[in-house]
Amino acid sequence: MTNKITANKVVTLAYILRDDEGEIIDRSREGSPLLYLHGAMNIVPGLEEQLEGVCEGETIQAEVPPEKGYGPRVGEAQDVSRDLFPDGAELSAGMQVVGHDEEGRRIPFFITGVSEATVTIDPNHPLAGETLHFEVTVQSLRDATDEEIEHGHPHGPGGHSH
Ligand code: ZN
């Protein structure tokens, strides 16, 4: 029987991610594929959906709209004072930071620029609003262990170690 992707399989993927212009924006590195637990929302929903039922060894092209990727863009980037960040904090564009509002709720945002006095923060993931074009090869598949299912992520080489 062919091994197919279903819930509670640990999947090893090699992937290339391109934008609408065909430019490569991300890819797995040779020898370090992506490991994820299928059905546990480890990856963007649109990709997980399209990987359902795919066989070991198969390569697919998956187009994922923003609503099933990193979401549409909401809100605007803004400049805030660098004083809001701890002294000596290493800040650079591309970092994800979690702040808190008055009620203590977590607000994740991304740093898109840093100057001496200000930091530009954006509530959007850098890939929000983008249609994602994936080329994905399923390198291997195995059943998840009970512990992995309980944790919601894969363990072992390429997965969580804790
Ligand atoms: Zn774990």
PDB file of C-alpha atoms and ligand atoms in Angstrom, residues 147-148 151 153-155 160 162, ligand 1:
ATOM      1  CA  GLU A 147       3.813  11.783  22.454  1.00  0.00           C
ATOM      2  CA  GLU A 148       4.183  13.739  19.207  1.00  0.00           C
ATOM      3  CA  HIS A 151       2.536  17.773  21.807  1.00  0.00           C
ATOM      4  CA  HIS A 153       4.768  18.622  16.734  1.00  0.00           C
ATOM      5  CA  PRO A 154       7.389  16.105  15.566  1.00  0.00           C
ATOM      6  CA  HIS A 155      10.353  15.040  17.675  1.00  0.00           C
ATOM      7  CA  HIS A 160      11.676  19.420  18.501  1.00  0.00           C
ATOM      8  CA  HIS A 162      13.229  18.874  24.619  1.00  0.00           C
TER       9      HIS A 162
HETATM   10 ZN    ZN B   1       7.271  17.827  22.045  1.00  0.00          ZN
END
